[in-house]
PDB file of C-alpha atoms and ligand atoms in Angstrom:
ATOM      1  CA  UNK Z   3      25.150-182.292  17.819  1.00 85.00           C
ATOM      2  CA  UNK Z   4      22.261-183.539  15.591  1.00 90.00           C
ATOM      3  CA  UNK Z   5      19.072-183.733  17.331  1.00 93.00           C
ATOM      4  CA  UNK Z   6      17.479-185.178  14.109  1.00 95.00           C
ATOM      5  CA  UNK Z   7      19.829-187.847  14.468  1.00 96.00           C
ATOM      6  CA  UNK Z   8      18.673-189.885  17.750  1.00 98.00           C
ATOM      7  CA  UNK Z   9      19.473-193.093  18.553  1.00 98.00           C
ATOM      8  CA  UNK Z  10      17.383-195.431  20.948  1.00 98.00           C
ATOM      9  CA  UNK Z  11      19.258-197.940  22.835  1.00 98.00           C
ATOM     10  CA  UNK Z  12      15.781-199.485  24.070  1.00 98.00           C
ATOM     11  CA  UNK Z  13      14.574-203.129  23.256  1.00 97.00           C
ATOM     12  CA  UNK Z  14      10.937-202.838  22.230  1.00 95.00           C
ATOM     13  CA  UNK Z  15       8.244-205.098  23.412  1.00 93.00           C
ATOM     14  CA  UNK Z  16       5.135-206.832  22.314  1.00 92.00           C
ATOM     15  CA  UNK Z  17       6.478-206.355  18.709  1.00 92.00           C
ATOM     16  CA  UNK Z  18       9.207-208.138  16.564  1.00 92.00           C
ATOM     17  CA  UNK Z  19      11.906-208.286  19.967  1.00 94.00           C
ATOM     18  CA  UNK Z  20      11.251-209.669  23.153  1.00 91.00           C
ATOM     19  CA  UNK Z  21      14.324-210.184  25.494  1.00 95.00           C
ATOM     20  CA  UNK Z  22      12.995-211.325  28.636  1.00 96.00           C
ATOM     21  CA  UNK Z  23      14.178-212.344  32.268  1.00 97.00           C
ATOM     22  CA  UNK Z  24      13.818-214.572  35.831  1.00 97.00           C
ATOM     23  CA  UNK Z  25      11.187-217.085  34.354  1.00 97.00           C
ATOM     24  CA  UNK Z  26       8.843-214.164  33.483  1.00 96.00           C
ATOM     25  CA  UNK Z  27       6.174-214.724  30.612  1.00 96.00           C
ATOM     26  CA  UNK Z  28       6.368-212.958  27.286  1.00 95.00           C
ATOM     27  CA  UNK Z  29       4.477-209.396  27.161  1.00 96.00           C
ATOM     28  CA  UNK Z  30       0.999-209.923  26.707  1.00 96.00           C
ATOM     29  CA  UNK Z  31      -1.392-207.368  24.561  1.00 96.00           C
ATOM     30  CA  UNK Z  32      -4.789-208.559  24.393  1.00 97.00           C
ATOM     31  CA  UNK Z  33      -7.669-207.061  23.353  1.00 97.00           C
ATOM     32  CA  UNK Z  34     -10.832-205.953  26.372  1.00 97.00           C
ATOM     33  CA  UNK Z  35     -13.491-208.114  25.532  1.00 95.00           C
ATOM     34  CA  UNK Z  36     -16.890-208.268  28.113  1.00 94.00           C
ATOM     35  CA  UNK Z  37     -20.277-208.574  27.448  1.00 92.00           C
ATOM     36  CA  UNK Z  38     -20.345-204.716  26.651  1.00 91.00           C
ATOM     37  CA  UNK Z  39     -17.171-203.996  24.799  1.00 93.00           C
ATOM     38  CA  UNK Z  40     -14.917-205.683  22.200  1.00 96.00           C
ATOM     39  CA  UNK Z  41     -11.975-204.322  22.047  1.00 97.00           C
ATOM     40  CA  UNK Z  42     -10.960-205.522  18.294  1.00 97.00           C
ATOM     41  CA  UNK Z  43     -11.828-203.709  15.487  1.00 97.00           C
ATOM     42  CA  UNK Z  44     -10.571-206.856  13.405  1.00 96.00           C
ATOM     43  CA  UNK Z  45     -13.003-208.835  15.437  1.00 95.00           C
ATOM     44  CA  UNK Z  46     -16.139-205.909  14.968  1.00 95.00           C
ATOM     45  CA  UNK Z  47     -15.214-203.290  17.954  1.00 96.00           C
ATOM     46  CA  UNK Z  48     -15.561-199.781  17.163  1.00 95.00           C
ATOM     47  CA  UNK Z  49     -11.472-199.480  18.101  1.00 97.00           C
ATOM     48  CA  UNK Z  50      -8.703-201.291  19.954  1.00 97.00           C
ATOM     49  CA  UNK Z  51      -8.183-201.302  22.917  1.00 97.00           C
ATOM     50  CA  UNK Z  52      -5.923-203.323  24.356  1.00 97.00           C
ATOM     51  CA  UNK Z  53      -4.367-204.155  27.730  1.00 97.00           C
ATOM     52  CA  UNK Z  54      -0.834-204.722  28.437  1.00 97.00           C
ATOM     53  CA  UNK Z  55       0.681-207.299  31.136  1.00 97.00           C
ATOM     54  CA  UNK Z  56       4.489-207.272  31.485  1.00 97.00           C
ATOM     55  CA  UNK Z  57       7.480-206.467  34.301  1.00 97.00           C
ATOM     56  CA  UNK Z  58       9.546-204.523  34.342  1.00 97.00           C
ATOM     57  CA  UNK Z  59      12.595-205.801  35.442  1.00 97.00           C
ATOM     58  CA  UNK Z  60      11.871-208.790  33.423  1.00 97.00           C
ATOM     59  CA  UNK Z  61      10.539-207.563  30.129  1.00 97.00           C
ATOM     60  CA  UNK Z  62      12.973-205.023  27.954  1.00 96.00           C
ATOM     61  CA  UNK Z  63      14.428-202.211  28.677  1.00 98.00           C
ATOM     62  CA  UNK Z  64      13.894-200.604  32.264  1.00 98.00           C
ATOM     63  CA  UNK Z  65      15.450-198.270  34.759  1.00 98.00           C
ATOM     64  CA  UNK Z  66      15.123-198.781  38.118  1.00 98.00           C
ATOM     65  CA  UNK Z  67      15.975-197.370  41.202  1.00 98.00           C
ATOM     66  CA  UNK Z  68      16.985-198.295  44.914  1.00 98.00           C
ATOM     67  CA  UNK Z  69      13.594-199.350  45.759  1.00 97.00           C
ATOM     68  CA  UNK Z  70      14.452-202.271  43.861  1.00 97.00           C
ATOM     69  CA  UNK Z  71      15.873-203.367  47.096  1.00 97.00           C
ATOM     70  CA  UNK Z  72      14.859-201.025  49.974  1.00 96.00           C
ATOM     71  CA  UNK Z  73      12.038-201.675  52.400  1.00 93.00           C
ATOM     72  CA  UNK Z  74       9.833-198.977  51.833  1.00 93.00           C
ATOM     73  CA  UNK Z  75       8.598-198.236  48.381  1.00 94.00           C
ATOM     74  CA  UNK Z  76      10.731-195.719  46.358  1.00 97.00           C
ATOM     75  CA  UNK Z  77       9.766-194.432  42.529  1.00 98.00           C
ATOM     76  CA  UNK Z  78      12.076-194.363  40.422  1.00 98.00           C
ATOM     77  CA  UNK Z  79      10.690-191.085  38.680  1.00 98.00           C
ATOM     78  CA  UNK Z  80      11.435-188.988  42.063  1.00 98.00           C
ATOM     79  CA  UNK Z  81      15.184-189.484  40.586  1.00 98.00           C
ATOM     80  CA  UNK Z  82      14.989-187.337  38.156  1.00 98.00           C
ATOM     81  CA  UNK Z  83      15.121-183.444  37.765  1.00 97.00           C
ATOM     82  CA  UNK Z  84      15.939-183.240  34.420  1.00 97.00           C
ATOM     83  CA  UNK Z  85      16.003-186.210  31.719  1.00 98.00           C
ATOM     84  CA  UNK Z  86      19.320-185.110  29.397  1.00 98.00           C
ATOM     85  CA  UNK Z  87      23.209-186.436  30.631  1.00 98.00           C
ATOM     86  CA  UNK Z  88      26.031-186.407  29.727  1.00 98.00           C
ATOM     87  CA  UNK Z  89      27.343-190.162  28.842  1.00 98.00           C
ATOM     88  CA  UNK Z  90      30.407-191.858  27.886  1.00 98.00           C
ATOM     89  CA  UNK Z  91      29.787-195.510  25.645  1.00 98.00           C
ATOM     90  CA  UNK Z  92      32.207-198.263  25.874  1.00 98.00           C
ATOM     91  CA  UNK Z  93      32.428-202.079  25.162  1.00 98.00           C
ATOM     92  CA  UNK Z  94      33.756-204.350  27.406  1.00 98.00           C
ATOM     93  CA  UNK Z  95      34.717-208.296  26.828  1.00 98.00           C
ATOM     94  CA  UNK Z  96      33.780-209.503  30.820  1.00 98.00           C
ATOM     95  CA  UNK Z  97      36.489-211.834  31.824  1.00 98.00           C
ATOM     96  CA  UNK Z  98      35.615-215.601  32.103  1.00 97.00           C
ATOM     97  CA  UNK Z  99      36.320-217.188  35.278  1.00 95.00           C
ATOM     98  CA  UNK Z 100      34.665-220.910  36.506  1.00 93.00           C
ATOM     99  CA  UNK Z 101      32.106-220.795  33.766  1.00 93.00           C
ATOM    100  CA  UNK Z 102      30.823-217.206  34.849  1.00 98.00           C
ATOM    101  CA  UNK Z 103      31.284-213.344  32.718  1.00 98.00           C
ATOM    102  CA  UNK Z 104      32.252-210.903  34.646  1.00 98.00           C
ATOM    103  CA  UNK Z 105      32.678-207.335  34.162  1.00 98.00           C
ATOM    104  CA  UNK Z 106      35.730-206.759  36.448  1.00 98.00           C
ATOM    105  CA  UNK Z 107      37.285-203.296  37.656  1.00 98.00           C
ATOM    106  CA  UNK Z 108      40.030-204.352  35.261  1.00 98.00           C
ATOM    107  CA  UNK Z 109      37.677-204.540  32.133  1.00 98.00           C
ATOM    108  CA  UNK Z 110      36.960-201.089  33.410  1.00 98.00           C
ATOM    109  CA  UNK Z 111      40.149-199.063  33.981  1.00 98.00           C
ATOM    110  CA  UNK Z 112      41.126-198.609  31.070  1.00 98.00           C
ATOM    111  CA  UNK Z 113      38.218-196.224  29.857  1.00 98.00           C
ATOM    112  CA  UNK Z 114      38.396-194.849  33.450  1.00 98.00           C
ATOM    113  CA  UNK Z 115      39.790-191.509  32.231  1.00 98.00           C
ATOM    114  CA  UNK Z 116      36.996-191.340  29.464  1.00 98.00           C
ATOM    115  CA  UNK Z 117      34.184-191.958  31.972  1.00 98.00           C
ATOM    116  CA  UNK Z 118      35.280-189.662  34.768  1.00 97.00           C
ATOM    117  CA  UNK Z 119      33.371-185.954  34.745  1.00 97.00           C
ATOM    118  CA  UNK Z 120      30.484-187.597  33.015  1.00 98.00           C
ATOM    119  CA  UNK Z 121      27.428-188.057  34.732  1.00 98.00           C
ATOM    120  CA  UNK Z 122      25.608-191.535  32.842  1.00 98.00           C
ATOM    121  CA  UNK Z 123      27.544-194.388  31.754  1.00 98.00           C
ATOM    122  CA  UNK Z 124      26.472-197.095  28.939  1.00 98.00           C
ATOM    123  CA  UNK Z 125      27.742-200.433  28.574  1.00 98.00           C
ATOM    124  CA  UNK Z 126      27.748-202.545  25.863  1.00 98.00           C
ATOM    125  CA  UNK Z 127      29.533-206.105  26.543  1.00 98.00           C
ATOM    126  CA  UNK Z 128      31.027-207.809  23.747  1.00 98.00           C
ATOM    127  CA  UNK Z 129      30.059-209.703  21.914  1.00 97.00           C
ATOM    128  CA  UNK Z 130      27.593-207.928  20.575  1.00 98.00           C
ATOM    129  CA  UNK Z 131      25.050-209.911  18.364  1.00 95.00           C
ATOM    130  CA  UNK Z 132      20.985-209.238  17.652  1.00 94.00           C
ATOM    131  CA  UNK Z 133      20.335-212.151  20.036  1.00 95.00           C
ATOM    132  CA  UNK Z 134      20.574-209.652  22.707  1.00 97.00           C
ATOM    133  CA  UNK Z 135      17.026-208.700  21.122  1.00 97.00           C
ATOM    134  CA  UNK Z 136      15.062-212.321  21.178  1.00 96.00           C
ATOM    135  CA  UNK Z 137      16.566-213.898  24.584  1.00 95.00           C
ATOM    136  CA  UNK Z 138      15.314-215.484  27.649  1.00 96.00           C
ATOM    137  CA  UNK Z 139      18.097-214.982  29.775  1.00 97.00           C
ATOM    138  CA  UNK Z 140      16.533-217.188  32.593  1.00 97.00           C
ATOM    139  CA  UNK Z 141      18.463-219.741  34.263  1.00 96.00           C
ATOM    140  CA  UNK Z 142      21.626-218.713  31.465  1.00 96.00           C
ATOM    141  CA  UNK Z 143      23.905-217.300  34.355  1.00 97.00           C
ATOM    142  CA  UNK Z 144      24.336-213.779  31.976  1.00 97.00           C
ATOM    143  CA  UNK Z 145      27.005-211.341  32.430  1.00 98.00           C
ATOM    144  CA  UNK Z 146      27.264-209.635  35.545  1.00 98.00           C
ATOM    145  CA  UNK Z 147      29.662-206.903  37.230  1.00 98.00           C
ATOM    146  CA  UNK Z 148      31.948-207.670  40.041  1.00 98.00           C
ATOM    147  CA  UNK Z 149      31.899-205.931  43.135  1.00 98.00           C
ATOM    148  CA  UNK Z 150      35.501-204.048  42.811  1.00 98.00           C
ATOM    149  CA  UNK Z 151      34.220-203.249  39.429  1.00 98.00           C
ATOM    150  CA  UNK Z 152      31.072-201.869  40.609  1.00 98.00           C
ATOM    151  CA  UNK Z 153      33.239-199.855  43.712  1.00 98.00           C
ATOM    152  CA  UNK Z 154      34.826-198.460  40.404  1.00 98.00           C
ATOM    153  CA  UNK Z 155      31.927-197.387  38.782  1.00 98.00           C
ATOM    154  CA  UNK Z 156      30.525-195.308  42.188  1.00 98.00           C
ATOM    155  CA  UNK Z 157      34.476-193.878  42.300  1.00 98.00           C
ATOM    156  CA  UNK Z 158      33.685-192.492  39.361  1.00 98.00           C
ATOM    157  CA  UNK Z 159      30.914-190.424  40.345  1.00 98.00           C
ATOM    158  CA  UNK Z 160      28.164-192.091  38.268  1.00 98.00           C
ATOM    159  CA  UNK Z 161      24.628-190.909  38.015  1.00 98.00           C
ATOM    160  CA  UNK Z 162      23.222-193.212  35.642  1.00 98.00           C
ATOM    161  CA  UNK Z 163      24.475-197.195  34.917  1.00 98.00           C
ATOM    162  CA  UNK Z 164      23.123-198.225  31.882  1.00 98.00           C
ATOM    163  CA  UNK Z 165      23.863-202.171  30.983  1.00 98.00           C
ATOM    164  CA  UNK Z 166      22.584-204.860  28.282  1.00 98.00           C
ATOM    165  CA  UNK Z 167      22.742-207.338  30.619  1.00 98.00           C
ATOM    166  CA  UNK Z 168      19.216-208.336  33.308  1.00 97.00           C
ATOM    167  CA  UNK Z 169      21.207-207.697  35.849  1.00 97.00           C
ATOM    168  CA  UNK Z 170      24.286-206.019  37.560  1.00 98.00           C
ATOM    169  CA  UNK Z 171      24.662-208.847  39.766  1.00 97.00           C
ATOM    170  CA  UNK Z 172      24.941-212.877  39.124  1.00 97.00           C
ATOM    171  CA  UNK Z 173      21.644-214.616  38.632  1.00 97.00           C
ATOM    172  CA  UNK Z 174      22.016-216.493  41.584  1.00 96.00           C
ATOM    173  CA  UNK Z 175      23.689-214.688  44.068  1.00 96.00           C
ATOM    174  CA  UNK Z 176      21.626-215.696  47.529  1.00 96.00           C
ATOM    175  CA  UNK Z 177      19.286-212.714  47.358  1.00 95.00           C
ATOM    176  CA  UNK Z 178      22.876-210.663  47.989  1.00 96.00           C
ATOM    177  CA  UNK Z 179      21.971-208.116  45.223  1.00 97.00           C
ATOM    178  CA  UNK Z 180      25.582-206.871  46.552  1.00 98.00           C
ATOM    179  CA  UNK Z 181      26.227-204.589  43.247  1.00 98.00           C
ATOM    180  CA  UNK Z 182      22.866-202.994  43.638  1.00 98.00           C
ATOM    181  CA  UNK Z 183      23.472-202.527  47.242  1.00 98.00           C
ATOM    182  CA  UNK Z 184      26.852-200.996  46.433  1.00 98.00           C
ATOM    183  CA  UNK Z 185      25.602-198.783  43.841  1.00 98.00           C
ATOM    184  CA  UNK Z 186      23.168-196.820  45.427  1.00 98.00           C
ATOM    185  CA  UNK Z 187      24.780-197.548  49.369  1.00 98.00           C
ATOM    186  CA  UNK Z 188      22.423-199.107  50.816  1.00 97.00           C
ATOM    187  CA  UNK Z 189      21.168-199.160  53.580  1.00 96.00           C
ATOM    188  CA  UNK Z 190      23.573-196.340  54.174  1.00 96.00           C
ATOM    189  CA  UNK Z 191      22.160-194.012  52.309  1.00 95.00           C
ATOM    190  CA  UNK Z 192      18.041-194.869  52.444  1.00 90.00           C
ATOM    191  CA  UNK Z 193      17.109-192.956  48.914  1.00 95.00           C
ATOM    192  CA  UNK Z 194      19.874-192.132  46.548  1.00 96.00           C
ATOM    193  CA  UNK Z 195      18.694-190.322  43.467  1.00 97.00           C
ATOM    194  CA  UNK Z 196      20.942-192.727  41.018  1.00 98.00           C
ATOM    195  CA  UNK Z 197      19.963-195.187  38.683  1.00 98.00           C
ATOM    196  CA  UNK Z 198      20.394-198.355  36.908  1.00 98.00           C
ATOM    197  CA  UNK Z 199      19.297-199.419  33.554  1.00 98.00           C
ATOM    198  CA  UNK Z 200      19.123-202.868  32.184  1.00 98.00           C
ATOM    199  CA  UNK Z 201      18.943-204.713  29.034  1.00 97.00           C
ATOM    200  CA  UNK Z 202      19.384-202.187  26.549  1.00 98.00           C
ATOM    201  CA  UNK Z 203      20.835-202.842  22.845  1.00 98.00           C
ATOM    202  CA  UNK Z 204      23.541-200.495  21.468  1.00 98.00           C
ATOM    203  CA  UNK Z 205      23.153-201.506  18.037  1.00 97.00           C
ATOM    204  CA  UNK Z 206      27.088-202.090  16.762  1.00 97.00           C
ATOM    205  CA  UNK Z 207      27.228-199.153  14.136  1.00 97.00           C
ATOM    206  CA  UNK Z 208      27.017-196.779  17.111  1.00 98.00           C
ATOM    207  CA  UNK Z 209      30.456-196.257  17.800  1.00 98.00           C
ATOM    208  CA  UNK Z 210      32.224-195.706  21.386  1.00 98.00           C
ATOM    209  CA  UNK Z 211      32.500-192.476  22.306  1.00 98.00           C
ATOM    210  CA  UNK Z 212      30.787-189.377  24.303  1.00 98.00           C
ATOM    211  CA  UNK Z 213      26.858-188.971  23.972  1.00 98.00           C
ATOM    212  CA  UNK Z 214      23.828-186.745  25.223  1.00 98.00           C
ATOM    213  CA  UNK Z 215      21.444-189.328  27.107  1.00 98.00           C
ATOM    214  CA  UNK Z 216      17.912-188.743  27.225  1.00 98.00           C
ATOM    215  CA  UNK Z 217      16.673-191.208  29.797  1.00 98.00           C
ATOM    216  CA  UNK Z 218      12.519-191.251  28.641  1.00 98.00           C
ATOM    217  CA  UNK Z 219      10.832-193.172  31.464  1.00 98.00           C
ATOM    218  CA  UNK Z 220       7.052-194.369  31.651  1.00 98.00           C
ATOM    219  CA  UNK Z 221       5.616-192.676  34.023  1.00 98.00           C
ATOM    220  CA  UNK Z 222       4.619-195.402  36.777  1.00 98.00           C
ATOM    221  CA  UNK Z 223       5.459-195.138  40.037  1.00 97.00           C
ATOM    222  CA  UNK Z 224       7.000-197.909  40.759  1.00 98.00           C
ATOM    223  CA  UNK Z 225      10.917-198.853  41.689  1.00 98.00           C
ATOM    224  CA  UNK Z 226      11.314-199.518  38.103  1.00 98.00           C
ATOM    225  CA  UNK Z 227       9.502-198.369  35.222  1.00 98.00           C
ATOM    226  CA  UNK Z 228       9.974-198.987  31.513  1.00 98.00           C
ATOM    227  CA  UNK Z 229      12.226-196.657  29.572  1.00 98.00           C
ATOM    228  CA  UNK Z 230      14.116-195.632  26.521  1.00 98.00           C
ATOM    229  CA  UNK Z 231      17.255-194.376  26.572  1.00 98.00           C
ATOM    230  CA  UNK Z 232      17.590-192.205  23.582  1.00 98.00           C
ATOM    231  CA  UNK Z 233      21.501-191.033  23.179  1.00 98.00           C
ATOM    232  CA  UNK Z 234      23.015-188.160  20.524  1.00 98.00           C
ATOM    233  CA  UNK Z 235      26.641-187.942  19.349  1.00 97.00           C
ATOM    234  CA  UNK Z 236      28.187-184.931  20.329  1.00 93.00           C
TER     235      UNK Z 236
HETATM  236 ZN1   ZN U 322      15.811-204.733  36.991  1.00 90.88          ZN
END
């Protein structure tokens, strides 16, 4: 393995990409300007110094945890011990029924022997163009994982669920969040240390196959919290 040779599977914001969710603004980096302080040194301030508004589960790349949906507030950095996994990559076509993609437990089987014994598991849905980097997906109905599929997916053990889609479950669903739910059992199981990672890019030169993951989180506390998943071919 080449650790020289990293690739990130993260969307970058407030820059040249800006994939975007659930009616939520662009990223916004402004400079601090007050009557004591300007921020700009383009505009005559001593440095920059800017603030940055965004969300995180609807701006870029983000990992988030089962205080996405739990009543008490979780972090999702008290899920991790250590930030390196093992990972299998695979691309999936979901399956088009009534107007909707789905990723079904049938999309799935087939790499089920691959996936099994690995701890994080990437998906990258096909097809795969460089929109995936400049997209509102609000009110687009996007790609979204059925519940057998998802039952699959926690069969296999799974740590860490790492998507390019906004969402493991449909757009509108009710408030259901039923493949969230599933993932992490819930309200079964109150805190569950496992993950869930959404719109990421696997750029298409990075072939299918088994990775090291290095999930890199921002440290907020918070039930989700910008990250970049960084992944090495073994
Ligand atoms: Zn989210």
């Amino acid at each position: 393995m080449n650790l020289k040779n990293p690739i990130s599977l993260a969307i970058t914001m407030g820059g040249a990409h800006n994939s975007k969710a659930w009616y939520i603004p662009d990223v916004r980096i402004e400079p601090v300007m007050n009557e004591r302080f300007m921020g700009s040194v383009e505009k005559g301030g001593f440095v920059n110094f800017r603030n940055i508004t965004f969300n995180p589960h609807g701006n870029g790349t983000h990992t988030e945890c089962v205080g996405h949906v739990a009543k008490q507030v979780y972090s999702v950095l008290d899920c991790f011990e250590n930030y390196f996994f093992s990972a299998q990559l695979i691309s999936v076509t979901p399956e088009k029924t009534n107007g909707d993609n789905i990723i079904t437990k049938a999309c799935l089987l087939p790499f089920a022997e691959k996936i099994k014994g690995k701890e994080a598991l990437i998906i990258r849905t096909l097809p795969n163009t460089e929109q995936k980097l400049n997209i509102d997906y609000s009110n687009t109905n996007p790609t979204y994982f059925s519940l057998d599929a998802m039952q699959l997916i926690v069969d296999l053990n799974i740590t860490h669920l790492l998507v390019d889609v906004p969402s493991v479950d449909r757009e509108e669903d009710g408030g259901a969040l039923a493949a969230h739910k599933l993932f992490w059992d819930y309200p079964n199981i109150p805190f569950s240390k496992k993950t869930i990672t959404e719109l990421i890019f696997v750029p298409n030169q990075v072939v299918d196959g088994e990775y090291l993951l290095n999930l890199q989180l921002a440290p907020f506390v918070n039930d989700a919290t910008p990250s970049n998943p960084v992944i090495y071919k073994i």
